[in-house]
PDB file of C-alpha atoms in Angstrom:
ATOM      1  CA  ASN A  17      13.563   5.671 -11.549  1.00  0.00           C
ATOM      2  CA  PRO A  18      16.950   4.595 -13.119  1.00  0.00           C
ATOM      3  CA  THR A  19      17.882   0.775 -13.316  1.00  0.00           C
ATOM      4  CA  PRO A  20      18.987  -1.168 -11.239  1.00  0.00           C
ATOM      5  CA  ARG A  21      15.589  -1.115  -8.867  1.00  0.00           C
ATOM      6  CA  VAL A  22      15.277  -4.731  -7.371  1.00  0.00           C
ATOM      7  CA  ALA A  23      17.607  -6.012  -4.545  1.00  0.00           C
ATOM      8  CA  GLU A  24      17.152  -9.204  -2.866  1.00  0.00           C
ATOM      9  CA  VAL A  25      17.827  -8.700   1.102  1.00  0.00           C
ATOM     10  CA  TYR A  26      17.753 -11.543   3.952  1.00  0.00           C
ATOM     11  CA  GLY A  27      14.419 -12.185   4.608  1.00  0.00           C
ATOM     12  CA  GLY A  28      12.851 -10.081   1.487  1.00  0.00           C
ATOM     13  CA  MET A  29      13.453  -7.681  -1.121  1.00  0.00           C
ATOM     14  CA  MET A  30      13.816  -3.948  -1.463  1.00  0.00           C
ATOM     15  CA  ASN A  31      12.352  -2.005  -4.421  1.00  0.00           C
ATOM     16  CA  ALA A  32      12.802   1.866  -6.008  1.00  0.00           C
ATOM     17  CA  ILE A  33      11.108   1.307  -9.166  1.00  0.00           C
ATOM     18  CA  GLY A  34       9.308   4.470  -8.192  1.00  0.00           C
ATOM     19  CA  LEU A  35       6.177   5.359  -9.891  1.00  0.00           C
ATOM     20  CA  GLN A  36       5.783   3.640 -12.943  1.00  0.00           C
ATOM     21  CA  ASN A  37       1.994   3.099 -14.764  1.00  0.00           C
ATOM     22  CA  PRO A  38       0.691   3.396 -18.016  1.00  0.00           C
ATOM     23  CA  GLY A  39      -1.318   6.740 -16.538  1.00  0.00           C
ATOM     24  CA  ILE A  40      -4.927   7.096 -15.698  1.00  0.00           C
ATOM     25  CA  ASP A  41      -5.856   7.477 -19.626  1.00  0.00           C
ATOM     26  CA  LEU A  42      -4.706   4.390 -20.370  1.00  0.00           C
ATOM     27  CA  PHE A  43      -5.307   2.541 -17.462  1.00  0.00           C
ATOM     28  CA  CYS A  44      -9.639   3.291 -17.880  1.00  0.00           C
ATOM     29  CA  LYS A  45      -9.247   2.642 -21.559  1.00  0.00           C
ATOM     30  CA  ARG A  46      -7.783  -0.364 -21.655  1.00  0.00           C
ATOM     31  CA  ASP A  47      -7.201  -2.227 -17.722  1.00  0.00           C
ATOM     32  CA  ILE A  48     -10.666  -1.455 -16.575  1.00  0.00           C
ATOM     33  CA  PRO A  49     -12.509  -3.124 -18.829  1.00  0.00           C
ATOM     34  CA  TYR A  50      -9.886  -5.862 -19.307  1.00  0.00           C
ATOM     35  CA  LEU A  51     -10.400  -6.657 -15.265  1.00  0.00           C
ATOM     36  CA  LYS A  52     -14.234  -6.332 -15.937  1.00  0.00           C
ATOM     37  CA  ASN A  53     -14.938  -9.465 -17.430  1.00  0.00           C
ATOM     38  CA  TYR A  54     -13.433 -11.022 -14.462  1.00  0.00           C
ATOM     39  CA  ASP A  55     -15.906 -11.889 -11.173  1.00  0.00           C
ATOM     40  CA  THR A  56     -13.469  -9.677  -9.174  1.00  0.00           C
ATOM     41  CA  LYS A  57     -13.612  -6.426  -7.227  1.00  0.00           C
ATOM     42  CA  ILE A  58     -11.210  -3.420  -8.666  1.00  0.00           C
ATOM     43  CA  ILE A  59      -9.605  -1.259  -5.918  1.00  0.00           C
ATOM     44  CA  VAL A  60      -7.305   0.862  -7.843  1.00  0.00           C
ATOM     45  CA  ASN A  61      -3.963   2.300  -5.943  1.00  0.00           C
ATOM     46  CA  VAL A  62      -3.295   5.918  -6.427  1.00  0.00           C
ATOM     47  CA  CYS A  63      -0.347   8.169  -6.187  1.00  0.00           C
ATOM     48  CA  GLY A  64       0.649  11.305  -6.781  1.00  0.00           C
ATOM     49  CA  HIS A  65       3.564  14.160  -6.166  1.00  0.00           C
ATOM     50  CA  ALA A  66       1.088  17.132  -5.332  1.00  0.00           C
ATOM     51  CA  PRO A  67      -2.565  16.992  -3.799  1.00  0.00           C
ATOM     52  CA  GLU A  68      -3.729  18.427  -6.659  1.00  0.00           C
ATOM     53  CA  GLU A  69      -2.593  14.827  -8.570  1.00  0.00           C
ATOM     54  CA  TYR A  70      -4.973  12.664  -6.245  1.00  0.00           C
ATOM     55  CA  LEU A  71      -7.390  14.737  -6.537  1.00  0.00           C
ATOM     56  CA  GLU A  72      -6.966  14.998 -10.766  1.00  0.00           C
ATOM     57  CA  VAL A  73      -7.282  10.906 -10.477  1.00  0.00           C
ATOM     58  CA  VAL A  74      -9.743  10.482  -8.066  1.00  0.00           C
ATOM     59  CA  GLU A  75     -12.360  12.597  -9.887  1.00  0.00           C
ATOM     60  CA  ARG A  76     -10.997  10.676 -13.376  1.00  0.00           C
ATOM     61  CA  LEU A  77     -12.057   7.735 -11.449  1.00  0.00           C
ATOM     62  CA  ALA A  78     -15.531   8.777  -9.771  1.00  0.00           C
ATOM     63  CA  ASP A  79     -17.476   7.364 -12.736  1.00  0.00           C
ATOM     64  CA  GLU A  80     -15.619   4.341 -13.394  1.00  0.00           C
ATOM     65  CA  PRO A  81     -16.943   0.797 -12.574  1.00  0.00           C
ATOM     66  CA  ILE A  82     -14.206   0.306  -9.947  1.00  0.00           C
ATOM     67  CA  ASP A  83     -15.103  -0.566  -6.301  1.00  0.00           C
ATOM     68  CA  MET A  84     -12.519   1.176  -3.975  1.00  0.00           C
ATOM     69  CA  MET A  85      -9.510   3.511  -4.139  1.00  0.00           C
ATOM     70  CA  GLU A  86      -6.100   2.693  -2.332  1.00  0.00           C
ATOM     71  CA  ILE A  87      -4.693   5.903  -2.090  1.00  0.00           C
ATOM     72  CA  ASN A  88      -1.155   5.610  -1.404  1.00  0.00           C
ATOM     73  CA  ILE A  89       0.303   8.265   1.008  1.00  0.00           C
ATOM     74  CA  SER A  90       4.055   7.313   1.069  1.00  0.00           C
ATOM     75  CA  CYS A  91       4.626   9.026  -1.971  1.00  0.00           C
ATOM     76  CA  PRO A  92       7.155  12.288  -1.697  1.00  0.00           C
ATOM     77  CA  ASN A  93       5.377  15.331  -1.566  1.00  0.00           C
ATOM     78  CA  VAL A  94       6.723  18.018  -3.599  1.00  0.00           C
ATOM     79  CA  ASN A  95       4.991  20.670  -1.805  1.00  0.00           C
ATOM     80  CA  ALA A  96       6.283  19.896   1.406  1.00  0.00           C
ATOM     81  CA  GLY A  97       9.892  19.554   0.748  1.00  0.00           C
ATOM     82  CA  PHE A  98       9.249  15.689  -1.046  1.00  0.00           C
ATOM     83  CA  LEU A  99       8.477  14.765   2.823  1.00  0.00           C
ATOM     84  CA  ALA A 100       5.591  11.644   2.021  1.00  0.00           C
ATOM     85  CA  PHE A 101       2.407  12.953   2.344  1.00  0.00           C
ATOM     86  CA  GLY A 102       1.814  10.001   5.128  1.00  0.00           C
ATOM     87  CA  GLN A 103       4.171  11.296   7.299  1.00  0.00           C
ATOM     88  CA  ASP A 104       2.460  14.470   8.513  1.00  0.00           C
ATOM     89  CA  ALA A 105      -1.375  13.857  10.377  1.00  0.00           C
ATOM     90  CA  LYS A 106      -2.355  17.274   8.972  1.00  0.00           C
ATOM     91  CA  HIS A 107      -1.869  16.641   5.551  1.00  0.00           C
ATOM     92  CA  VAL A 108      -3.210  13.082   5.943  1.00  0.00           C
ATOM     93  CA  GLU A 109      -6.494  14.828   7.520  1.00  0.00           C
ATOM     94  CA  GLU A 110      -6.432  17.377   4.424  1.00  0.00           C
ATOM     95  CA  LEU A 111      -6.498  15.239   1.579  1.00  0.00           C
ATOM     96  CA  THR A 112      -8.441  12.393   3.290  1.00  0.00           C
ATOM     97  CA  ARG A 113     -11.267  15.054   3.385  1.00  0.00           C
ATOM     98  CA  GLN A 114     -10.300  16.379  -0.046  1.00  0.00           C
ATOM     99  CA  ILE A 115     -10.449  12.799  -1.844  1.00  0.00           C
ATOM    100  CA  LYS A 116     -13.566  12.061  -0.018  1.00  0.00           C
ATOM    101  CA  LYS A 117     -15.637  15.132  -1.032  1.00  0.00           C
ATOM    102  CA  ILE A 118     -15.373  14.008  -4.467  1.00  0.00           C
ATOM    103  CA  ALA A 119     -14.765  10.079  -4.586  1.00  0.00           C
ATOM    104  CA  LYS A 120     -17.645   8.175  -5.223  1.00  0.00           C
ATOM    105  CA  GLN A 121     -16.221   4.665  -4.485  1.00  0.00           C
ATOM    106  CA  PRO A 122     -14.763   4.080  -0.504  1.00  0.00           C
ATOM    107  CA  ILE A 123     -11.301   4.944   0.028  1.00  0.00           C
ATOM    108  CA  ILE A 124      -8.980   3.232   1.851  1.00  0.00           C
ATOM    109  CA  MET A 125      -5.776   5.017   3.082  1.00  0.00           C
ATOM    110  CA  LYS A 126      -2.101   2.974   2.562  1.00  0.00           C
ATOM    111  CA  LEU A 127      -0.379   4.223   5.584  1.00  0.00           C
ATOM    112  CA  THR A 128       3.813   4.268   5.691  1.00  0.00           C
ATOM    113  CA  PRO A 129       5.629   2.895   8.338  1.00  0.00           C
ATOM    114  CA  ASN A 130       8.435   5.380   8.396  1.00  0.00           C
ATOM    115  CA  VAL A 131       6.850   7.575  11.337  1.00  0.00           C
ATOM    116  CA  THR A 132       7.017   7.702  15.023  1.00  0.00           C
ATOM    117  CA  ASP A 133       3.592   7.310  15.950  1.00  0.00           C
ATOM    118  CA  ILE A 134       1.387   5.318  13.233  1.00  0.00           C
ATOM    119  CA  THR A 135      -1.373   5.596  15.411  1.00  0.00           C
ATOM    120  CA  GLU A 136      -1.746   9.828  14.896  1.00  0.00           C
ATOM    121  CA  ILE A 137      -1.719   9.102  11.218  1.00  0.00           C
ATOM    122  CA  ALA A 138      -4.458   6.673  11.192  1.00  0.00           C
ATOM    123  CA  LYS A 139      -6.759   8.682  13.292  1.00  0.00           C
ATOM    124  CA  ALA A 140      -6.038  11.809  11.134  1.00  0.00           C
ATOM    125  CA  ALA A 141      -7.079   9.357   8.437  1.00  0.00           C
ATOM    126  CA  GLU A 142      -9.931   8.349  10.162  1.00  0.00           C
ATOM    127  CA  ALA A 143     -10.853  11.773  10.578  1.00  0.00           C
ATOM    128  CA  GLY A 144     -10.745  12.648   7.612  1.00  0.00           C
ATOM    129  CA  GLY A 145     -13.136  10.130   6.590  1.00  0.00           C
ATOM    130  CA  ALA A 146     -11.482   7.381   5.446  1.00  0.00           C
ATOM    131  CA  ASP A 147     -13.560   4.333   5.000  1.00  0.00           C
ATOM    132  CA  ALA A 148     -10.698   2.028   5.965  1.00  0.00           C
ATOM    133  CA  VAL A 149      -6.899   2.192   6.079  1.00  0.00           C
ATOM    134  CA  SER A 150      -4.168  -0.412   4.757  1.00  0.00           C
ATOM    135  CA  LEU A 151      -0.553  -0.911   6.396  1.00  0.00           C
ATOM    136  CA  ILE A 152       1.576  -1.368   6.498  1.00  0.00           C
ATOM    137  CA  ASN A 153       3.916   0.010   3.301  1.00  0.00           C
ATOM    138  CA  THR A 154       7.552  -0.719   2.886  1.00  0.00           C
ATOM    139  CA  LEU A 155      10.055  -0.142   5.352  1.00  0.00           C
ATOM    140  CA  THR A 156      13.122   2.678   3.914  1.00  0.00           C
ATOM    141  CA  GLY A 157      16.315   0.505   3.846  1.00  0.00           C
ATOM    142  CA  MET A 158      19.312   0.864   1.507  1.00  0.00           C
ATOM    143  CA  LYS A 159      21.872  -1.866   0.215  1.00  0.00           C
ATOM    144  CA  ILE A 160      25.720  -1.202  -0.491  1.00  0.00           C
ATOM    145  CA  ASP A 161      27.319  -3.864  -2.737  1.00  0.00           C
ATOM    146  CA  ILE A 162      30.632  -4.507  -1.352  1.00  0.00           C
ATOM    147  CA  ASN A 163      32.529  -5.783  -4.487  1.00  0.00           C
ATOM    148  CA  ARG A 164      30.986  -2.940  -6.852  1.00  0.00           C
ATOM    149  CA  LYS A 165      31.682  -0.501  -3.754  1.00  0.00           C
ATOM    150  CA  THR A 166      28.356   1.063  -4.630  1.00  0.00           C
ATOM    151  CA  PHE A 167      24.383   1.141  -3.695  1.00  0.00           C
ATOM    152  CA  ALA A 168      22.384  -2.160  -4.612  1.00  0.00           C
ATOM    153  CA  VAL A 169      19.487   0.066  -5.810  1.00  0.00           C
ATOM    154  CA  ALA A 170      20.210   2.935  -8.112  1.00  0.00           C
ATOM    155  CA  ASN A 171      18.037   5.449  -6.241  1.00  0.00           C
ATOM    156  CA  LYS A 172      20.376   4.870  -3.176  1.00  0.00           C
ATOM    157  CA  THR A 173      17.857   3.566  -0.973  1.00  0.00           C
ATOM    158  CA  GLY A 174      14.377   1.096  -1.440  1.00  0.00           C
ATOM    159  CA  GLY A 175      11.221   0.249   0.304  1.00  0.00           C
ATOM    160  CA  VAL A 176      11.667  -2.984   2.095  1.00  0.00           C
ATOM    161  CA  SER A 177       9.153  -5.958   2.184  1.00  0.00           C
ATOM    162  CA  GLY A 178       8.753  -9.430   2.472  1.00  0.00           C
ATOM    163  CA  PRO A 179       8.456 -12.009   5.945  1.00  0.00           C
ATOM    164  CA  ILE A 180      11.342  -8.840   7.723  1.00  0.00           C
ATOM    165  CA  VAL A 181       9.127  -6.647   7.873  1.00  0.00           C
ATOM    166  CA  LYS A 182       6.270  -9.200   9.295  1.00  0.00           C
ATOM    167  CA  PRO A 183       7.082  -8.194  13.031  1.00  0.00           C
ATOM    168  CA  ILE A 184       7.139  -4.287  12.262  1.00  0.00           C
ATOM    169  CA  ALA A 185       3.292  -4.538  10.476  1.00  0.00           C
ATOM    170  CA  VAL A 186       2.037  -7.253  13.084  1.00  0.00           C
ATOM    171  CA  ARG A 187       2.699  -4.231  15.871  1.00  0.00           C
ATOM    172  CA  MET A 188       1.381  -1.450  13.927  1.00  0.00           C
ATOM    173  CA  VAL A 189      -1.883  -2.903  12.755  1.00  0.00           C
ATOM    174  CA  TYR A 190      -2.363  -3.893  16.421  1.00  0.00           C
ATOM    175  CA  GLN A 191      -1.498  -0.444  17.935  1.00  0.00           C
ATOM    176  CA  VAL A 192      -3.949   0.784  15.004  1.00  0.00           C
ATOM    177  CA  ALA A 193      -6.309  -1.481  15.597  1.00  0.00           C
ATOM    178  CA  GLN A 194      -6.627   0.195  19.695  1.00  0.00           C
ATOM    179  CA  ALA A 195      -6.894   3.545  18.217  1.00  0.00           C
ATOM    180  CA  VAL A 196      -9.478   3.613  15.310  1.00  0.00           C
ATOM    181  CA  ASN A 197     -13.182   2.373  14.398  1.00  0.00           C
ATOM    182  CA  ILE A 198     -12.658   1.626  10.556  1.00  0.00           C
ATOM    183  CA  PRO A 199     -11.572  -1.611   9.476  1.00  0.00           C
ATOM    184  CA  ILE A 200      -7.842  -2.515   8.641  1.00  0.00           C
ATOM    185  CA  ILE A 201      -6.022  -4.277   5.889  1.00  0.00           C
ATOM    186  CA  GLY A 202      -3.304  -5.549   7.015  1.00  0.00           C
ATOM    187  CA  MET A 203       0.033  -6.616   4.766  1.00  0.00           C
ATOM    188  CA  GLY A 204       3.715  -6.680   5.209  1.00  0.00           C
ATOM    189  CA  GLY A 205       5.694 -10.092   4.898  1.00  0.00           C
ATOM    190  CA  ILE A 206       2.588 -12.481   4.725  1.00  0.00           C
ATOM    191  CA  SER A 207       3.648 -15.581   2.781  1.00  0.00           C
ATOM    192  CA  CYS A 208       1.506 -18.611   3.654  1.00  0.00           C
ATOM    193  CA  ALA A 209      -1.862 -18.932   6.045  1.00  0.00           C
ATOM    194  CA  GLU A 210      -0.297 -19.099   9.655  1.00  0.00           C
ATOM    195  CA  ASP A 211       0.675 -15.190   9.221  1.00  0.00           C
ATOM    196  CA  ALA A 212      -1.979 -14.004   7.199  1.00  0.00           C
ATOM    197  CA  ILE A 213      -4.260 -15.737  10.569  1.00  0.00           C
ATOM    198  CA  GLU A 214      -2.010 -13.646  12.769  1.00  0.00           C
ATOM    199  CA  PHE A 215      -2.881 -10.280  11.285  1.00  0.00           C
ATOM    200  CA  LEU A 216      -6.334 -11.233  11.491  1.00  0.00           C
ATOM    201  CA  LEU A 217      -6.101 -11.713  15.480  1.00  0.00           C
ATOM    202  CA  ALA A 218      -4.011  -8.109  15.619  1.00  0.00           C
ATOM    203  CA  GLY A 219      -7.132  -6.622  14.530  1.00  0.00           C
ATOM    204  CA  ALA A 220      -7.052  -6.520  10.501  1.00  0.00           C
ATOM    205  CA  SER A 221     -10.421  -7.351   8.444  1.00  0.00           C
ATOM    206  CA  ALA A 222      -8.591  -8.269   5.771  1.00  0.00           C
ATOM    207  CA  VAL A 223      -4.981  -9.032   4.457  1.00  0.00           C
ATOM    208  CA  SER A 224      -2.613  -8.045   1.347  1.00  0.00           C
ATOM    209  CA  VAL A 225      -0.359 -10.310  -0.109  1.00  0.00           C
ATOM    210  CA  GLY A 226       2.660  -8.626  -2.324  1.00  0.00           C
ATOM    211  CA  THR A 227       6.275  -9.954  -1.936  1.00  0.00           C
ATOM    212  CA  ALA A 228       5.254 -13.398  -1.715  1.00  0.00           C
ATOM    213  CA  ASN A 229       3.979 -13.444  -5.230  1.00  0.00           C
ATOM    214  CA  PHE A 230       7.316 -13.287  -6.415  1.00  0.00           C
ATOM    215  CA  HIS A 231       8.511 -16.598  -5.659  1.00  0.00           C
ATOM    216  CA  ASN A 232       4.861 -18.377  -5.091  1.00  0.00           C
ATOM    217  CA  PRO A 233       2.152 -16.722  -7.664  1.00  0.00           C
ATOM    218  CA  ALA A 234      -0.175 -19.463  -5.619  1.00  0.00           C
ATOM    219  CA  VAL A 235       0.680 -17.747  -2.747  1.00  0.00           C
ATOM    220  CA  THR A 236      -3.207 -16.208  -2.239  1.00  0.00           C
ATOM    221  CA  MET A 237      -5.023 -19.137  -2.679  1.00  0.00           C
ATOM    222  CA  GLU A 238      -3.050 -21.230  -0.474  1.00  0.00           C
ATOM    223  CA  VAL A 239      -3.623 -18.679   2.243  1.00  0.00           C
ATOM    224  CA  ILE A 240      -7.253 -18.557   1.573  1.00  0.00           C
ATOM    225  CA  ASP A 241      -7.404 -23.084   1.807  1.00  0.00           C
ATOM    226  CA  GLY A 242      -5.081 -22.032   4.909  1.00  0.00           C
ATOM    227  CA  ILE A 243      -7.481 -19.806   6.770  1.00  0.00           C
ATOM    228  CA  GLU A 244     -10.463 -21.912   6.222  1.00  0.00           C
ATOM    229  CA  ALA A 245      -8.637 -25.179   7.526  1.00  0.00           C
ATOM    230  CA  TYR A 246      -7.863 -23.307  10.348  1.00  0.00           C
ATOM    231  CA  MET A 247     -11.155 -22.180  10.770  1.00  0.00           C
ATOM    232  CA  LYS A 248     -12.783 -25.523  10.865  1.00  0.00           C
ATOM    233  CA  LYS A 249      -9.758 -26.683  13.170  1.00  0.00           C
TER     234      LYS A 249
END
């Protein structure tokens, strides 16, 4: 997307990066071998603007030494008039089913919160054969610069993340945990161990930390140590 692409908002940030990345060829040639030097799991986030794009990338990754794929279904679906894939339960189930046919690794479907009922989407992902779901992705927001009298990000709207979205994320994780039997990766505004524990108590099997890394690069280590201390206590 054109710049500016990031803006600060109360309790978080808003971004409209788009899907900037080096492409699947360079990723397989350069990034996977680099990551294999470390004792870590490799989870690849996959996105596309049409089902064919998702399937092409999943097929390319099938024989690569990666552990899981997270399918980002918050991308606008060109074929469905730019409604995000993840906003239509039928699309979610069908896309999940098609991906599962060709994927050789477990599949996580990443759910958008920009829907009326997130449990319907989660159930559709489960019905399509998803191995897990992750939620929530960013909430759509807007910020206007009153001095420049224009939008803070060039895209007009952006994805809001950070502590401001956490109560919504915890609620959605809890709802989805009641609705499906597959594991949930909880995310959305986690910035300390207490936040992560809240998600685990709501029904998540794992957590993911994003925005907090911008102001505290050591945050994941602190979360891990904090969870351990909490368990001992």
